[in-house]
Amino acid sequence: MSRWGLVLGGGGVLGGAWMVGALTALEAVHRVDARDAEAIIGTSAGSVMAAMLGAGVSVEELRAHQMGRPVRTGPLAAADWDYDTSTGGPLPPFPRLTPGSTGLFTQNVGRLRRLPPTAVLSAFLPEGRGRLDAVGGLIGALVPSGWAPHAGIRAVAMDYESGRRVAFGAPGAPAADLREAVMASCAIPGWYQPVTIGGRRYVDGGACSATNVDLAAALGLDEVFVLAPMVSFAFDHPTHWRAKAERRWRARVTRRCLREVAKVHAAGADVTVIGPGPDDLEAIGANLMAVERRHLVLETSLVTSSRALGDPEPLQHLPDPVAEHEQDVGPTGTDPDRDGGSARANLEEAG
């Protein structure tokens, strides 16, 4: 394959499980090793996957690890991780009763409208009390200090005082150990404590974008695969209010992702995006941190992602193909995936 890259989006514990299934499908359908991608850009849960790939962990080992099977060789053999407890559970601890970042407001007076709405919202949220020590321990077991052996790894976080997006590992980014950068990228505002690096506080890069696909635009890649747990082109029809709200938010995330994809395509890259479809969404439910569902989510993704990558739906106009329907919280127009599998789309040069 020519110069190619991976973008791994955020999506909590279940997003991570879905991505392992999607990575397995990517390797099988396109006959690649995910570790060979020239650049791997990870946000939140995607940064954990990116870091592990960058440390030499194979997708097969990731899958065994997720399924609770022992990994006796390779970098993961020495890692200590309990999926049931290491992320702190399905609900956040009670937060502090103060806004997470007054500095984001004071440093952006007059330009708040130029920031992503999620960035502004994150500053209003109370500061979380959850800790990411276990995540840091997992990555630290693979890379005790410094950056990943794979120089193309990026872990995206947001500077909690300035609202500036930071891709740790990129030229010009603040210096950080891989462990610190991944913890920062995973620090969900209102849930986990911000992570301090070089005297500055950072939170989850999803506060800027759930995917941050546009960071690939300047890399000169020929092809980019986007595995995005928070992006969907076809929806289920949940009845629970929480799941309905999640699907409405998911539609907004999808539209933003497509705008970012258009920038990467305009820079000359072919782009393929896959995200959870109706079957996946049914497996995921309403809480992306519900760890007890991870086996079901992974097993579903193994099937649906293979189908999606094998027959992607061309996107001729971006971001028009996905529009939120206020009544059923689904995309308008023809359902691109009637069989219930992972939603998929690609954008390639006409030829």
GROMACS .gro file of C-alpha atoms in nm:
model
  351
    1MET     CA    1   0.000   0.000   0.000
    2SER     CA    2   0.114   0.357  -0.065
    3ARG     CA    3   0.165   0.610   0.216
    4TRP     CA    4  -0.127   0.557   0.447
    5GLY     CA    5  -0.244   0.656   0.792
    6LEU     CA    6  -0.494   0.570   1.062
    7VAL     CA    7  -0.723   0.796   1.261
    8LEU     CA    8  -0.866   0.635   1.573
    9GLY     CA    9  -1.147   0.832   1.734
   10GLY     CA   10  -1.278   0.862   2.086
   11GLY     CA   11  -1.562   0.658   2.225
   12GLY     CA   12  -1.503   0.534   2.579
   13VAL     CA   13  -1.453   0.174   2.685
   14LEU     CA   14  -1.697   0.036   2.429
   15GLY     CA   15  -1.551   0.254   2.157
   16GLY     CA   16  -1.218   0.088   2.228
   17ALA     CA   17  -1.374  -0.257   2.199
   18TRP     CA   18  -1.545  -0.161   1.872
   19MET     CA   19  -1.212  -0.030   1.735
   20VAL     CA   20  -1.035  -0.359   1.805
   21GLY     CA   21  -1.296  -0.533   1.589
   22ALA     CA   22  -1.261  -0.266   1.320
   23LEU     CA   23  -0.880  -0.290   1.324
   24THR     CA   24  -0.909  -0.668   1.284
   25ALA     CA   25  -1.136  -0.618   0.985
   26LEU     CA   26  -0.906  -0.353   0.835
   27GLU     CA   27  -0.608  -0.588   0.846
   28ALA     CA   28  -0.807  -0.875   0.693
   29VAL     CA   29  -0.980  -0.680   0.417
   30HIS     CA   30  -0.685  -0.464   0.310
   31ARG     CA   31  -0.407  -0.712   0.398
   32VAL     CA   32  -0.212  -0.464   0.608
   33ASP     CA   33  -0.058  -0.458   0.953
   34ALA     CA   34  -0.203  -0.163   1.145
   35ARG     CA   35   0.137  -0.104   1.304
   36ASP     CA   36   0.277  -0.017   0.960
   37ALA     CA   37   0.062   0.296   0.918
   38GLU     CA   38   0.288   0.597   0.866
   39ALA     CA   39   0.080   0.805   1.106
   40ILE     CA   40  -0.166   0.694   1.374
   41ILE     CA   41  -0.369   0.979   1.521
   42GLY     CA   42  -0.559   0.886   1.838
   43THR     CA   43  -0.812   1.074   2.045
   44SER     CA   44  -0.926   0.957   2.389
   45ALA     CA   45  -0.984   0.579   2.364
   46GLY     CA   46  -0.824   0.601   2.021
   47SER     CA   47  -0.506   0.736   2.179
   48VAL     CA   48  -0.480   0.421   2.393
   49MET     CA   49  -0.507   0.207   2.080
   50ALA     CA   50  -0.260   0.428   1.893
   51ALA     CA   51  -0.009   0.409   2.178
   52MET     CA   52  -0.031   0.031   2.199
   53LEU     CA   53   0.011  -0.010   1.823
   54GLY     CA   54   0.301   0.234   1.836
   55ALA     CA   55   0.462   0.026   2.110
   56GLY     CA   56   0.452  -0.281   1.890
   57VAL     CA   57   0.135  -0.451   2.018
   58SER     CA   58  -0.034  -0.644   1.736
   59VAL     CA   59  -0.408  -0.627   1.666
   60GLU     CA   60  -0.428  -0.998   1.742
   61GLU     CA   61  -0.282  -0.927   2.087
   62LEU     CA   62  -0.523  -0.636   2.136
   63ARG     CA   63  -0.813  -0.865   2.056
   64ALA     CA   64  -0.694  -1.137   2.296
   65HIS     CA   65  -0.642  -0.876   2.568
   66GLN     CA   66  -0.992  -0.734   2.522
   67MET     CA   67  -1.146  -1.081   2.533
   68GLY     CA   68  -0.967  -1.168   2.858
   69ARG     CA   69  -0.735  -1.427   2.706
   70PRO     CA   70  -0.378  -1.433   2.839
   71VAL     CA   71  -0.113  -1.256   2.631
   72ARG     CA   72   0.209  -1.437   2.716
   73THR     CA   73   0.444  -1.279   2.463
   74GLY     CA   74   0.508  -0.932   2.327
   75PRO     CA   75   0.478  -0.592   2.498
   76LEU     CA   76   0.139  -0.664   2.657
   77ALA     CA   77   0.265  -0.968   2.847
   78ALA     CA   78   0.392  -0.749   3.132
   79ALA     CA   79   0.093  -0.511   3.142
   80ASP     CA   80  -0.140  -0.503   3.442
   81TRP     CA   81  -0.494  -0.411   3.339
   82ASP     CA   82  -0.839  -0.507   3.463
   83TYR     CA   83  -1.113  -0.407   3.220
   84ASP     CA   84  -1.376  -0.433   3.491
   85THR     CA   85  -1.215  -0.183   3.729
   86SER     CA   86  -0.930   0.009   3.566
   87THR     CA   87  -1.146   0.280   3.405
   88GLY     CA   88  -1.335   0.347   3.728
   89GLY     CA   89  -1.674   0.200   3.641
   90PRO     CA   90  -1.973   0.297   3.425
   91LEU     CA   91  -2.049   0.620   3.612
   92PRO     CA   92  -1.822   0.910   3.710
   93PRO     CA   93  -1.741   0.990   4.074
   94PHE     CA   94  -1.912   1.296   4.216
   95PRO     CA   95  -1.723   1.598   4.072
   96ARG     CA   96  -1.593   1.908   4.244
   97LEU     CA   97  -1.849   2.186   4.269
   98THR     CA   98  -1.647   2.440   4.069
   99PRO     CA   99  -1.622   2.501   3.693
  100GLY     CA  100  -1.349   2.298   3.532
  101SER     CA  101  -1.170   2.592   3.369
  102THR     CA  102  -1.241   2.958   3.429
  103GLY     CA  103  -0.917   3.027   3.242
  104LEU     CA  104  -1.064   2.906   2.917
  105PHE     CA  105  -1.319   3.187   2.940
  106THR     CA  106  -1.080   3.460   3.050
  107GLN     CA  107  -0.823   3.373   2.785
  108ASN     CA  108  -1.083   3.365   2.509
  109VAL     CA  109  -1.292   3.673   2.578
  110GLY     CA  110  -1.441   3.787   2.250
  111ARG     CA  111  -1.365   3.466   2.062
  112LEU     CA  112  -1.562   3.198   2.242
  113ARG     CA  113  -1.777   3.153   1.932
  114ARG     CA  114  -1.468   3.050   1.740
  115LEU     CA  115  -1.405   2.759   1.975
  116PRO     CA  116  -1.580   2.424   1.928
  117PRO     CA  117  -1.900   2.419   2.135
  118THR     CA  118  -1.771   2.108   2.312
  119ALA     CA  119  -1.460   2.297   2.423
  120VAL     CA  120  -1.671   2.575   2.574
  121LEU     CA  121  -1.902   2.322   2.739
  122SER     CA  122  -1.605   2.139   2.890
  123ALA     CA  123  -1.501   2.457   3.073
  124PHE     CA  124  -1.847   2.489   3.231
  125LEU     CA  125  -1.846   2.130   3.356
  126PRO     CA  126  -1.729   2.078   3.713
  127GLU     CA  127  -1.380   1.939   3.747
  128GLY     CA  128  -1.383   1.561   3.755
  129ARG     CA  129  -1.243   1.351   4.037
  130GLY     CA  130  -1.177   1.028   3.847
  131ARG     CA  131  -0.817   0.917   3.806
  132LEU     CA  132  -0.642   0.767   3.506
  133ASP     CA  133  -0.352   0.607   3.691
  134ALA     CA  134  -0.442   0.264   3.556
  135VAL     CA  135  -0.435   0.392   3.197
  136GLY     CA  136  -0.097   0.550   3.267
  137GLY     CA  137   0.024   0.224   3.418
  138LEU     CA  138  -0.084   0.028   3.110
  139ILE     CA  139   0.097   0.258   2.869
  140GLY     CA  140   0.394   0.295   3.104
  141ALA     CA  141   0.439  -0.083   3.106
  142LEU     CA  142   0.480  -0.070   2.729
  143VAL     CA  143   0.687   0.249   2.707
  144PRO     CA  144   0.831   0.338   3.051
  145SER     CA  145   0.957   0.680   2.940
  146GLY     CA  146   0.977   0.897   2.632
  147TRP     CA  147   0.772   0.851   2.318
  148ALA     CA  148   0.660   0.544   2.129
  149PRO     CA  149   0.912   0.360   1.908
  150HIS     CA  150   0.677   0.451   1.620
  151ALA     CA  151   0.745   0.820   1.560
  152GLY     CA  152   0.413   0.875   1.382
  153ILE     CA  153   0.196   0.828   1.692
  154ARG     CA  154  -0.015   1.129   1.792
  155ALA     CA  155  -0.225   1.161   2.108
  156VAL     CA  156  -0.470   1.452   2.087
  157ALA     CA  157  -0.568   1.652   2.396
  158MET     CA  158  -0.698   2.002   2.469
  159ASP     CA  159  -0.516   2.265   2.674
  160TYR     CA  160  -0.778   2.328   2.943
  161GLU     CA  161  -0.682   2.692   2.993
  162SER     CA  162  -0.646   2.812   2.634
  163GLY     CA  163  -0.882   2.572   2.454
  164ARG     CA  164  -0.600   2.498   2.210
  165ARG     CA  165  -0.583   2.154   2.052
  166VAL     CA  166  -0.251   1.978   2.110
  167ALA     CA  167  -0.135   1.672   1.918
  168PHE     CA  168   0.131   1.527   2.145
  169GLY     CA  169   0.408   1.364   1.945
  170ALA     CA  170   0.379   1.610   1.656
  171PRO     CA  171   0.663   1.849   1.569
  172GLY     CA  172   0.634   2.161   1.786
  173ALA     CA  173   0.405   1.998   2.043
  174PRO     CA  174   0.493   2.023   2.413
  175ALA     CA  175   0.730   1.754   2.532
  176ALA     CA  176   0.555   1.465   2.707
  177ASP     CA  177   0.602   1.099   2.783
  178LEU     CA  178   0.362   0.876   2.591
  179ARG     CA  179   0.201   0.771   2.919
  180GLU     CA  180   0.123   1.132   3.014
  181ALA     CA  181  -0.007   1.221   2.669
  182VAL     CA  182  -0.249   0.929   2.658
  183MET     CA  183  -0.378   1.007   3.008
  184ALA     CA  184  -0.438   1.368   2.897
  185SER     CA  185  -0.615   1.255   2.581
  186CYS     CA  186  -0.847   1.035   2.791
  187ALA     CA  187  -0.930   1.289   3.064
  188ILE     CA  188  -1.302   1.333   2.996
  189PRO     CA  189  -1.410   1.673   3.138
  190GLY     CA  190  -1.638   1.637   3.438
  191TRP     CA  191  -1.539   1.271   3.479
  192TYR     CA  192  -1.161   1.255   3.519
  193GLN     CA  193  -0.914   1.498   3.669
  194PRO     CA  194  -0.727   1.709   3.413
  195VAL     CA  195  -0.372   1.587   3.353
  196THR     CA  196  -0.088   1.833   3.413
  197ILE     CA  197   0.203   1.827   3.168
  198GLY     CA  198   0.473   2.091   3.176
  199GLY     CA  199   0.272   2.300   3.420
  200ARG     CA  200  -0.040   2.311   3.201
  201ARG     CA  201  -0.366   2.120   3.245
  202TYR     CA  202  -0.501   1.907   2.962
  203VAL     CA  203  -0.827   1.723   2.903
  204ASP     CA  204  -0.970   1.479   2.651
  205GLY     CA  205  -0.902   1.575   2.289
  206GLY     CA  206  -1.266   1.493   2.220
  207ALA     CA  207  -1.344   1.837   2.366
  208CYS     CA  208  -1.211   1.968   2.034
  209SER     CA  209  -1.328   1.687   1.807
  210ALA     CA  210  -1.422   1.323   1.853
  211THR     CA  211  -1.194   1.230   1.563
  212ASN     CA  212  -0.955   1.519   1.479
  213VAL     CA  213  -0.932   1.378   1.128
  214ASP     CA  214  -0.816   1.710   0.985
  215LEU     CA  215  -0.477   1.667   1.153
  216ALA     CA  216  -0.400   1.420   0.873
  217ALA     CA  217  -0.443   1.685   0.603
  218ALA     CA  218  -0.086   1.816   0.629
  219LEU     CA  219   0.087   1.476   0.637
  220GLY     CA  220   0.106   1.412   0.264
  221LEU     CA  221  -0.066   1.074   0.290
  222ASP     CA  222  -0.219   0.896  -0.008
  223GLU     CA  223  -0.482   0.709   0.192
  224VAL     CA  224  -0.638   0.753   0.535
  225PHE     CA  225  -0.860   0.508   0.722
  226VAL     CA  226  -1.079   0.661   0.993
  227LEU     CA  227  -1.216   0.426   1.258
  228ALA     CA  228  -1.460   0.641   1.452
  229PRO     CA  229  -1.670   0.491   1.733
  230MET     CA  230  -1.874   0.814   1.768
  231VAL     CA  231  -1.955   0.844   1.396
  232SER     CA  232  -2.253   0.669   1.239
  233PHE     CA  233  -2.411   0.687   0.894
  234ALA     CA  234  -2.701   0.457   0.983
  235PHE     CA  235  -2.884   0.443   1.315
  236ASP     CA  236  -3.086   0.210   1.529
  237HIS     CA  237  -3.411   0.330   1.686
  238PRO     CA  238  -3.372   0.317   2.064
  239THR     CA  239  -3.660   0.388   2.298
  240HIS     CA  240  -3.466   0.492   2.609
  241TRP     CA  241  -3.424   0.870   2.641
  242ARG     CA  242  -3.053   0.841   2.718
  243ALA     CA  243  -2.986   0.637   2.405
  244LYS     CA  244  -3.195   0.880   2.199
  245ALA     CA  245  -2.987   1.170   2.328
  246GLU     CA  246  -2.667   0.982   2.249
  247ARG     CA  247  -2.782   0.919   1.891
  248ARG     CA  248  -2.870   1.286   1.845
  249TRP     CA  249  -2.523   1.383   1.964
  250ARG     CA  250  -2.373   1.115   1.741
  251ALA     CA  251  -2.538   1.271   1.435
  252ARG     CA  252  -2.372   1.605   1.517
  253VAL     CA  253  -2.034   1.436   1.564
  254THR     CA  254  -2.074   1.267   1.227
  255ARG     CA  255  -2.136   1.594   1.048
  256ARG     CA  256  -1.827   1.748   1.204
  257CYS     CA  257  -1.619   1.445   1.111
  258LEU     CA  258  -1.730   1.473   0.751
  259ARG     CA  259  -1.626   1.837   0.737
  260GLU     CA  260  -1.283   1.731   0.863
  261VAL     CA  261  -1.269   1.446   0.611
  262ALA     CA  262  -1.332   1.693   0.330
  263LYS     CA  263  -1.017   1.883   0.433
  264VAL     CA  264  -0.806   1.569   0.419
  265HIS     CA  265  -0.949   1.476   0.081
  266ALA     CA  266  -0.885   1.825  -0.051
  267ALA     CA  267  -0.520   1.775   0.045
  268GLY     CA  268  -0.502   1.479  -0.194
  269ALA     CA  269  -0.577   1.172   0.019
  270ASP     CA  270  -0.837   0.904  -0.035
  271VAL     CA  271  -1.035   0.867   0.286
  272THR     CA  272  -1.242   0.576   0.416
  273VAL     CA  273  -1.452   0.625   0.730
  274ILE     CA  274  -1.631   0.354   0.923
  275GLY     CA  275  -1.833   0.384   1.240
  276PRO     CA  276  -2.087   0.179   1.433
  277GLY     CA  277  -2.403   0.090   1.244
  278PRO     CA  278  -2.743  -0.021   1.378
  279ASP     CA  279  -2.626  -0.363   1.500
  280ASP     CA  280  -2.325  -0.208   1.672
  281LEU     CA  281  -2.533   0.065   1.830
  282GLU     CA  282  -2.775  -0.191   1.969
  283ALA     CA  283  -2.479  -0.374   2.124
  284ILE     CA  284  -2.333  -0.049   2.262
  285GLY     CA  285  -2.656   0.078   2.418
  286ALA     CA  286  -2.662   0.419   2.586
  287ASN     CA  287  -2.344   0.415   2.797
  288LEU     CA  288  -2.006   0.395   2.624
  289MET     CA  289  -1.843   0.316   2.961
  290ALA     CA  290  -2.055   0.004   3.027
  291VAL     CA  291  -1.762  -0.237   3.038
  292GLU     CA  292  -1.981  -0.547   3.072
  293ARG     CA  293  -2.087  -0.504   2.708
  294ARG     CA  294  -1.739  -0.498   2.559
  295HIS     CA  295  -1.726  -0.862   2.442
  296LEU     CA  296  -2.057  -0.826   2.261
  297VAL     CA  297  -1.948  -0.497   2.104
  298LEU     CA  298  -1.617  -0.642   1.984
  299GLU     CA  299  -1.775  -0.956   1.843
  300THR     CA  300  -2.040  -0.753   1.663
  301SER     CA  301  -1.777  -0.519   1.519
  302LEU     CA  302  -1.575  -0.813   1.383
  303VAL     CA  303  -1.869  -0.896   1.157
  304THR     CA  304  -2.006  -0.553   1.074
  305SER     CA  305  -1.672  -0.379   1.017
  306SER     CA  306  -1.559  -0.651   0.776
  307ARG     CA  307  -1.877  -0.602   0.578
  308ALA     CA  308  -1.841  -0.225   0.586
  309LEU     CA  309  -1.479  -0.217   0.472
  310GLY     CA  310  -1.549  -0.471   0.201
  311ASP     CA  311  -1.819  -0.257   0.044
  312PRO     CA  312  -1.784   0.112   0.137
  313GLU     CA  313  -2.053   0.357   0.033
  314PRO     CA  314  -1.911   0.641  -0.180
  315LEU     CA  315  -1.970   0.991  -0.048
  316GLN     CA  316  -1.997   1.229  -0.338
  317HIS     CA  317  -2.087   1.543  -0.143
  318LEU     CA  318  -1.962   1.636   0.202
  319PRO     CA  319  -2.100   1.705   0.456
  320ASP     CA  320  -2.449   1.678   0.298
  321PRO     CA  321  -2.501   1.300   0.313
  322VAL     CA  322  -2.564   1.305   0.688
  323ALA     CA  323  -2.826   1.540   0.832
  324GLU     CA  324  -2.986   1.505   1.170
  325HIS     CA  325  -3.354   1.422   1.167
  326GLU     CA  326  -3.508   1.586   1.471
  327GLN     CA  327  -3.779   1.322   1.507
  328ASP     CA  328  -3.606   0.984   1.464
  329VAL     CA  329  -3.248   1.097   1.527
  330GLY     CA  330  -3.125   0.935   1.209
  331PRO     CA  331  -2.977   1.050   0.879
  332THR     CA  332  -3.218   1.165   0.612
  333GLY     CA  333  -3.226   1.008   0.270
  334THR     CA  334  -3.141   0.652   0.172
  335ASP     CA  335  -3.004   0.431   0.447
  336PRO     CA  336  -2.651   0.345   0.332
  337ASP     CA  337  -2.653   0.022   0.528
  338ARG     CA  338  -2.981  -0.164   0.524
  339ASP     CA  339  -2.837  -0.486   0.665
  340GLY     CA  340  -2.756  -0.339   1.004
  341GLY     CA  341  -2.378  -0.359   0.985
  342SER     CA  342  -2.119  -0.092   1.057
  343ALA     CA  343  -2.186   0.231   0.875
  344ARG     CA  344  -1.923   0.298   0.614
  345ALA     CA  345  -1.833   0.562   0.363
  346ASN     CA  346  -1.537   0.655   0.152
  347LEU     CA  347  -1.424   0.947  -0.056
  348GLU     CA  348  -1.187   0.881  -0.343
  349GLU     CA  349  -1.083   1.059  -0.658
  350ALA     CA  350  -1.319   0.989  -0.944
  351GLY     CA  351  -1.144   0.794  -1.215
   0.00000   0.00000   0.00000
